[in-house]
Amino acid sequence: MPFKSLRELRAACLDLPSGSDAAANAVARRQDTLTKPQGSLGRLETIAAWLARWQGRDMPKLDRVKVFVFAGNHGVTAQGVSAYPSEVTVQMVANFAGGGAAINQLARMAGAELDVIPLDLDHPTGDFTQGPAMDEAAFLAAVSAGYDAVTKDLDLICFGEMGIGNTTPAAAVSAALFGGGAEKWTGRGTGVDDAGLKRKVVAIEAGLKRHAAALADPLAIAAVLGGRELAAIFGATLAARHLGIPVLLDGFVCTAAAAPLAKLHPTGLAHTIAAHVSAESGHRGLLEALGLPPLLDLGMRLGEGSGACLAVNIVRSALECHARMASFAEAGVSEK
């Protein structure tokens, strides 16, 4: 386990490489020679430079793209915050294994490997309205599981999640990190009715009140209000930064999972791009708070890494244009 204490984890969050200015600048120079008006490919140009910066290569590559889907169960579902029972988490993990979920199809179309990692599904986290979701040992174990899952041979990573009830801890973490109260961050998740939405708000308010003493520390927030899959995404996001791998974040839960890193370090999420903005009501505000403009807005709220997988195709397009377009000199096209 890479992190045996919160002190070790905090130190790792504060010691982050800054990426390669030289590689990003080389991409920008090449972009200005290609057969197009400068800047005319918009974010496709900045995506190519982003890949180069975090891969540390003048010419990025996307030979190995991987989607990690972390799965966890949540004790707070006892408060009636989900339209589905907790056993659906295990059932959906089996569906992933059988190739029957949306993420299986989208990963295949994106040319991405899929790795589904269940996290102690038989033992849900604690109900954070009654006590901490995770003690320090459980939190560090989940963070370490995510950190260890990432290998240095990857060129791009997408994160997804599966966990019945997990929009509730995601909203609680968002409220704790950025303020504004429970209602600002709470949406309908799996499709709860008005009564279910109210139960979510009440549960989150109760969690924020119970754990008020922990809310000054982003790591403590992630432990007492989060979930194992959120902690694993946090750990994997940290590992990607240390290993020089750019990251596409999926929806509300993934973004909330990674958000404590932005609170711990001013450029903590610089190696990430928000793949899309979810229809879950808190996601747009969370992206704005983090300064992460989304690539896509398709009204999706599935999770599983589905939006991130769609964005892989945009990133591949950005790299193809950068790598294969001719320069003005090569094409014999007159410059202005």
Coordinates of N, CA and C in Angstrom, one line a residue, residues 80-209:
G80 N -32.6 6.2 2.2 CA -33.5 6.3 1.1 C -33.1 7.3 0.0
V81 N -31.8 7.4 -0.3 CA -31.4 8.4 -1.2 C -31.3 8.0 -2.7
S82 N -31.6 6.7 -2.9 CA -31.4 6.2 -4.3 C -32.7 5.5 -4.7
A83 N -33.0 5.5 -6.0 CA -34.2 4.8 -6.6 C -33.9 3.3 -6.8
Y84 N -32.6 2.9 -6.6 CA -32.3 1.5 -6.8 C -31.7 0.9 -5.6
P85 N -31.8 -0.4 -5.3 CA -31.2 -1.0 -4.1 C -29.7 -1.2 -4.4
S86 N -29.0 -1.3 -3.3 CA -27.5 -1.5 -3.3 C -27.0 -2.7 -4.1
E87 N -27.8 -3.7 -4.2 CA -27.3 -4.9 -4.9 C -27.2 -4.7 -6.4
V88 N -27.7 -3.6 -6.9 CA -27.5 -3.3 -8.3 C -26.0 -3.0 -8.6
T89 N -25.3 -2.5 -7.6 CA -23.8 -2.3 -7.9 C -23.2 -3.6 -8.3
V90 N -23.4 -4.7 -7.5 CA -22.8 -6.0 -7.9 C -23.3 -6.5 -9.2
Q91 N -24.6 -6.3 -9.4 CA -25.2 -6.8 -10.7 C -24.6 -6.0 -11.9
M92 N -24.4 -4.7 -11.7 CA -23.8 -4.0 -12.8 C -22.3 -4.3 -13.1
V93 N -21.6 -4.6 -12.0 CA -20.2 -5.1 -12.2 C -20.2 -6.4 -13.0
A94 N -21.2 -7.2 -12.8 CA -21.3 -8.5 -13.6 C -21.7 -8.1 -15.0
N95 N -22.5 -7.1 -15.2 CA -22.9 -6.7 -16.5 C -21.7 -6.2 -17.3
F96 N -20.8 -5.4 -16.6 CA -19.6 -4.9 -17.2 C -18.7 -6.1 -17.7
A97 N -18.6 -7.1 -16.8 CA -17.8 -8.3 -17.1 C -18.3 -9.0 -18.3
G98 N -19.7 -9.0 -18.5 CA -20.3 -9.7 -19.6 C -20.4 -8.9 -20.9
G99 N -19.9 -7.6 -20.8 CA -19.9 -6.8 -22.0 C -21.2 -6.1 -22.3
G100 N -22.1 -6.1 -21.4 CA -23.5 -5.6 -21.7 C -23.8 -4.2 -21.3
A101 N -22.9 -3.4 -20.8 CA -23.2 -2.1 -20.3 C -22.8 -1.0 -21.4
A102 N -23.3 0.2 -21.2 CA -22.9 1.2 -22.2 C -21.4 1.4 -22.3
I103 N -20.7 1.4 -21.1 CA -19.3 1.6 -21.2 C -18.5 0.6 -22.0
N104 N -19.0 -0.6 -22.0 CA -18.4 -1.6 -22.9 C -18.4 -1.2 -24.3
Q105 N -19.5 -0.7 -24.8 CA -19.7 -0.3 -26.2 C -18.8 0.9 -26.5
L106 N -18.9 1.9 -25.6 CA -18.2 3.2 -25.8 C -16.7 3.0 -25.7
A107 N -16.2 2.1 -24.8 CA -14.8 1.9 -24.8 C -14.3 1.2 -26.0
R108 N -15.1 0.3 -26.5 CA -14.7 -0.4 -27.8 C -14.6 0.6 -28.9
M109 N -15.6 1.5 -29.0 CA -15.6 2.4 -30.1 C -14.4 3.4 -30.0
A110 N -14.0 3.7 -28.7 CA -12.9 4.7 -28.5 C -11.5 4.0 -28.6
G111 N -11.5 2.7 -28.8 CA -10.2 2.0 -28.8 C -9.5 2.0 -27.5
A112 N -10.3 1.8 -26.4 CA -9.8 1.9 -25.1 C -10.0 0.6 -24.4
E113 N -9.0 0.2 -23.5 CA -9.2 -1.0 -22.7 C -10.1 -0.6 -21.5
L114 N -10.7 -1.6 -21.0 CA -11.7 -1.4 -19.8 C -11.2 -2.2 -18.7
D115 N -11.1 -1.6 -17.5 CA -10.7 -2.3 -16.3 C -11.7 -1.9 -15.2
V116 N -12.5 -2.9 -14.7 CA -13.5 -2.7 -13.7 C -12.9 -3.2 -12.4
I117 N -12.9 -2.3 -11.4 CA -12.3 -2.7 -10.1 C -13.3 -2.5 -9.0
P118 N -13.9 -3.6 -8.5 CA -14.8 -3.5 -7.4 C -14.1 -3.4 -6.1
L119 N -14.6 -2.6 -5.2 CA -13.9 -2.3 -3.9 C -14.8 -2.7 -2.7
D120 N -14.6 -3.9 -2.2 CA -15.2 -4.4 -1.0 C -16.7 -4.2 -1.0
L121 N -17.3 -4.7 -2.1 CA -18.8 -4.4 -2.3 C -19.6 -5.0 -1.2
D122 N -19.2 -6.1 -0.6 CA -20.0 -6.7 0.4 C -20.0 -5.9 1.8
H123 N -19.1 -4.9 1.8 CA -19.1 -4.1 3.0 C -19.2 -2.6 2.7
P124 N -20.4 -2.1 2.6 CA -20.6 -0.7 2.3 C -19.9 0.2 3.3
T125 N -19.6 1.4 2.8 CA -19.1 2.4 3.7 C -20.1 2.7 4.8
G126 N -19.6 3.4 5.8 CA -20.5 3.8 6.9 C -21.5 4.8 6.4
D127 N -22.7 4.9 7.1 CA -23.7 5.9 6.8 C -23.1 7.2 7.4
F128 N -22.8 8.2 6.5 CA -22.1 9.4 7.1 C -23.1 10.3 7.9
T129 N -24.4 10.0 7.9 CA -25.2 10.7 8.8 C -25.1 10.2 10.2
Q130 N -24.5 9.0 10.4 CA -24.3 8.4 11.7 C -22.9 8.4 12.2
G131 N -22.0 8.5 11.3 CA -20.5 8.4 11.6 C -19.7 8.6 10.3
P132 N -18.4 8.5 10.4 CA -17.6 8.7 9.1 C -17.9 7.6 8.1
A133 N -17.9 7.9 6.9 CA -18.0 6.9 5.8 C -16.9 5.9 5.9
M134 N -15.7 6.4 6.1 CA -14.5 5.6 6.2 C -13.6 6.1 7.3
D135 N -13.0 5.2 8.0 CA -11.9 5.6 9.0 C -10.6 5.8 8.1
E136 N -9.6 6.2 8.8 CA -8.4 6.5 8.1 C -7.8 5.3 7.3
A137 N -7.9 4.1 7.9 CA -7.3 2.9 7.3 C -8.1 2.5 6.1
A138 N -9.4 2.6 6.1 CA -10.3 2.2 5.0 C -10.1 3.2 3.9
F139 N -10.0 4.5 4.2 CA -9.8 5.5 3.2 C -8.4 5.4 2.5
L140 N -7.4 5.2 3.3 CA -6.1 5.0 2.7 C -6.0 3.7 1.8
A141 N -6.7 2.7 2.2 CA -6.7 1.5 1.4 C -7.4 1.7 0.1
A142 N -8.5 2.4 0.1 CA -9.2 2.7 -1.2 C -8.3 3.7 -2.1
V143 N -7.7 4.7 -1.5 CA -6.9 5.6 -2.3 C -5.7 4.8 -2.9
S144 N -5.1 3.9 -2.1 CA -4.0 3.1 -2.5 C -4.4 2.2 -3.7
A145 N -5.6 1.6 -3.6 CA -6.1 0.7 -4.6 C -6.1 1.5 -6.0
G146 N -6.6 2.7 -5.9 CA -6.7 3.5 -7.1 C -5.3 3.9 -7.6
Y147 N -4.4 4.3 -6.7 CA -3.1 4.7 -7.1 C -2.3 3.5 -7.7
D148 N -2.5 2.3 -7.1 CA -1.7 1.2 -7.6 C -2.3 0.6 -9.0
A149 N -3.5 1.0 -9.3 CA -4.1 0.5 -10.5 C -3.5 1.1 -11.8
V150 N -2.9 2.3 -11.6 CA -2.4 3.1 -12.8 C -1.0 2.6 -13.0
T151 N -0.7 2.3 -14.3 CA 0.7 1.9 -14.7 C 1.3 2.9 -15.7
K152 N 2.6 3.0 -15.7 CA 3.2 4.1 -16.4 C 3.2 3.9 -17.9
D153 N 2.8 2.8 -18.4 CA 2.8 2.5 -19.8 C 1.5 3.0 -20.5
L154 N 0.6 3.8 -19.8 CA -0.6 4.3 -20.4 C -0.4 5.7 -20.9
D155 N -1.1 6.0 -22.0 CA -1.0 7.3 -22.7 C -2.1 8.3 -22.3
L156 N -3.3 7.7 -21.9 CA -4.4 8.5 -21.6 C -5.3 7.6 -20.7
I157 N -5.9 8.2 -19.7 CA -6.8 7.5 -18.8 C -8.1 8.2 -18.7
C158 N -9.2 7.4 -18.6 CA -10.5 7.8 -18.3 C -10.9 7.2 -17.0
F159 N -11.6 7.9 -16.2 CA -12.2 7.4 -14.9 C -13.7 7.3 -15.0
G160 N -14.2 6.2 -14.5 CA -15.7 6.1 -14.3 C -15.9 5.4 -13.0
E161 N -17.2 5.3 -12.6 CA -17.6 4.8 -11.4 C -18.9 4.1 -11.5
M162 N -19.1 3.2 -10.5 CA -20.4 2.5 -10.3 C -20.6 2.4 -8.8
G163 N -21.8 2.9 -8.4 CA -22.0 2.8 -6.9 C -23.4 3.3 -6.6
I164 N -24.4 2.5 -6.4 CA -25.7 2.9 -6.1 C -25.7 3.9 -4.9
G165 N -26.3 5.1 -5.1 CA -26.3 6.1 -4.0 C -25.1 7.1 -4.1
N166 N -24.2 6.9 -5.0 CA -22.9 7.7 -4.9 C -23.0 9.2 -5.3
T167 N -24.2 9.6 -5.9 CA -24.3 11.0 -6.1 C -24.5 11.8 -4.8
T168 N -24.9 11.0 -3.7 CA -25.1 11.6 -2.4 C -23.8 12.0 -1.8
P169 N -22.8 11.1 -1.7 CA -21.5 11.5 -1.2 C -20.8 12.5 -2.1
A170 N -21.0 12.4 -3.4 CA -20.4 13.4 -4.3 C -20.9 14.8 -4.0
A171 N -22.2 14.9 -3.8 CA -22.8 16.2 -3.4 C -22.3 16.7 -2.1
A172 N -22.2 15.7 -1.1 CA -21.7 16.1 0.2 C -20.3 16.6 0.1
V173 N -19.4 15.9 -0.6 CA -18.0 16.3 -0.8 C -18.0 17.7 -1.4
S174 N -18.8 17.9 -2.5 CA -18.8 19.2 -3.2 C -19.2 20.3 -2.2
A175 N -20.3 20.1 -1.5 CA -20.7 21.1 -0.5 C -19.7 21.4 0.5
A176 N -19.0 20.4 1.0 CA -18.0 20.6 2.0 C -16.8 21.3 1.5
L177 N -16.4 21.1 0.2 CA -15.2 21.7 -0.4 C -15.5 23.2 -0.8
F178 N -16.7 23.4 -1.3 CA -17.0 24.7 -2.0 C -18.1 25.5 -1.4
G179 N -18.8 24.9 -0.3 CA -19.8 25.7 0.3 C -21.1 25.7 -0.5
G180 N -22.0 26.5 0.0 CA -23.3 26.7 -0.7 C -24.4 25.9 -0.2
G181 N -24.2 24.9 0.7 CA -25.2 24.1 1.3 C -25.6 22.9 0.4
A182 N -26.4 22.0 1.0 CA -26.7 20.8 0.3 C -27.6 21.0 -0.9
E183 N -28.5 21.8 -0.9 CA -29.5 22.0 -2.0 C -28.8 22.4 -3.3
K184 N -27.7 23.2 -3.2 CA -27.0 23.7 -4.4 C -26.4 22.5 -5.2
W185 N -26.0 21.4 -4.5 CA -25.2 20.4 -5.1 C -26.0 19.1 -5.3
T186 N -27.2 19.0 -4.8 CA -28.0 17.8 -4.8 C -28.9 17.6 -6.0
G187 N -28.8 16.5 -6.8 CA -29.7 16.3 -7.9 C -30.4 14.9 -7.7
R188 N -31.0 14.5 -8.7 CA -31.9 13.3 -8.6 C -31.2 12.0 -8.9
G189 N -29.9 12.0 -9.2 CA -29.1 10.8 -9.3 C -29.7 9.8 -10.2
T190 N -30.1 8.6 -9.7 CA -30.7 7.6 -10.4 C -32.2 7.8 -10.8
G191 N -32.7 9.0 -10.4 CA -34.0 9.3 -10.8 C -35.0 9.3 -9.6
V192 N -34.5 9.7 -8.4 CA -35.4 9.8 -7.3 C -36.5 10.8 -7.5
D193 N -37.7 10.5 -6.8 CA -38.8 11.5 -6.9 C -38.5 12.6 -5.9
D194 N -39.5 13.5 -5.8 CA -39.4 14.7 -5.0 C -39.1 14.3 -3.5
A195 N -39.7 13.3 -3.0 CA -39.5 12.9 -1.7 C -38.1 12.3 -1.5
G196 N -37.6 11.6 -2.5 CA -36.2 11.1 -2.5 C -35.2 12.2 -2.5
L197 N -35.5 13.2 -3.3 CA -34.6 14.3 -3.4 C -34.5 15.0 -2.1
K198 N -35.6 15.2 -1.4 CA -35.6 15.8 -0.1 C -34.8 15.0 0.9
R199 N -35.0 13.7 0.8 CA -34.2 12.8 1.7 C -32.7 13.0 1.5
K200 N -32.3 13.1 0.2 CA -30.9 13.3 -0.1 C -30.4 14.6 0.6
V201 N -31.1 15.7 0.4 CA -30.7 17.0 1.0 C -30.6 16.9 2.5
V202 N -31.6 16.2 3.1 CA -31.6 16.1 4.6 C -30.4 15.3 5.0
A203 N -30.1 14.2 4.3 CA -28.9 13.3 4.6 C -27.6 14.1 4.5
I204 N -27.5 14.9 3.4 CA -26.2 15.6 3.2 C -26.1 16.7 4.3
E205 N -27.2 17.4 4.6 CA -27.1 18.4 5.7 C -26.7 17.8 7.0
A206 N -27.2 16.6 7.3 CA -26.9 15.9 8.5 C -25.4 15.5 8.5
G207 N -24.9 15.0 7.4 CA -23.5 14.7 7.3 C -22.6 15.9 7.5
L208 N -23.0 17.0 6.9 CA -22.1 18.2 7.0 C -22.1 18.7 8.4
K209 N -23.2 18.6 9.1 CA -23.3 19.0 10.5 C -22.5 18.1 11.4

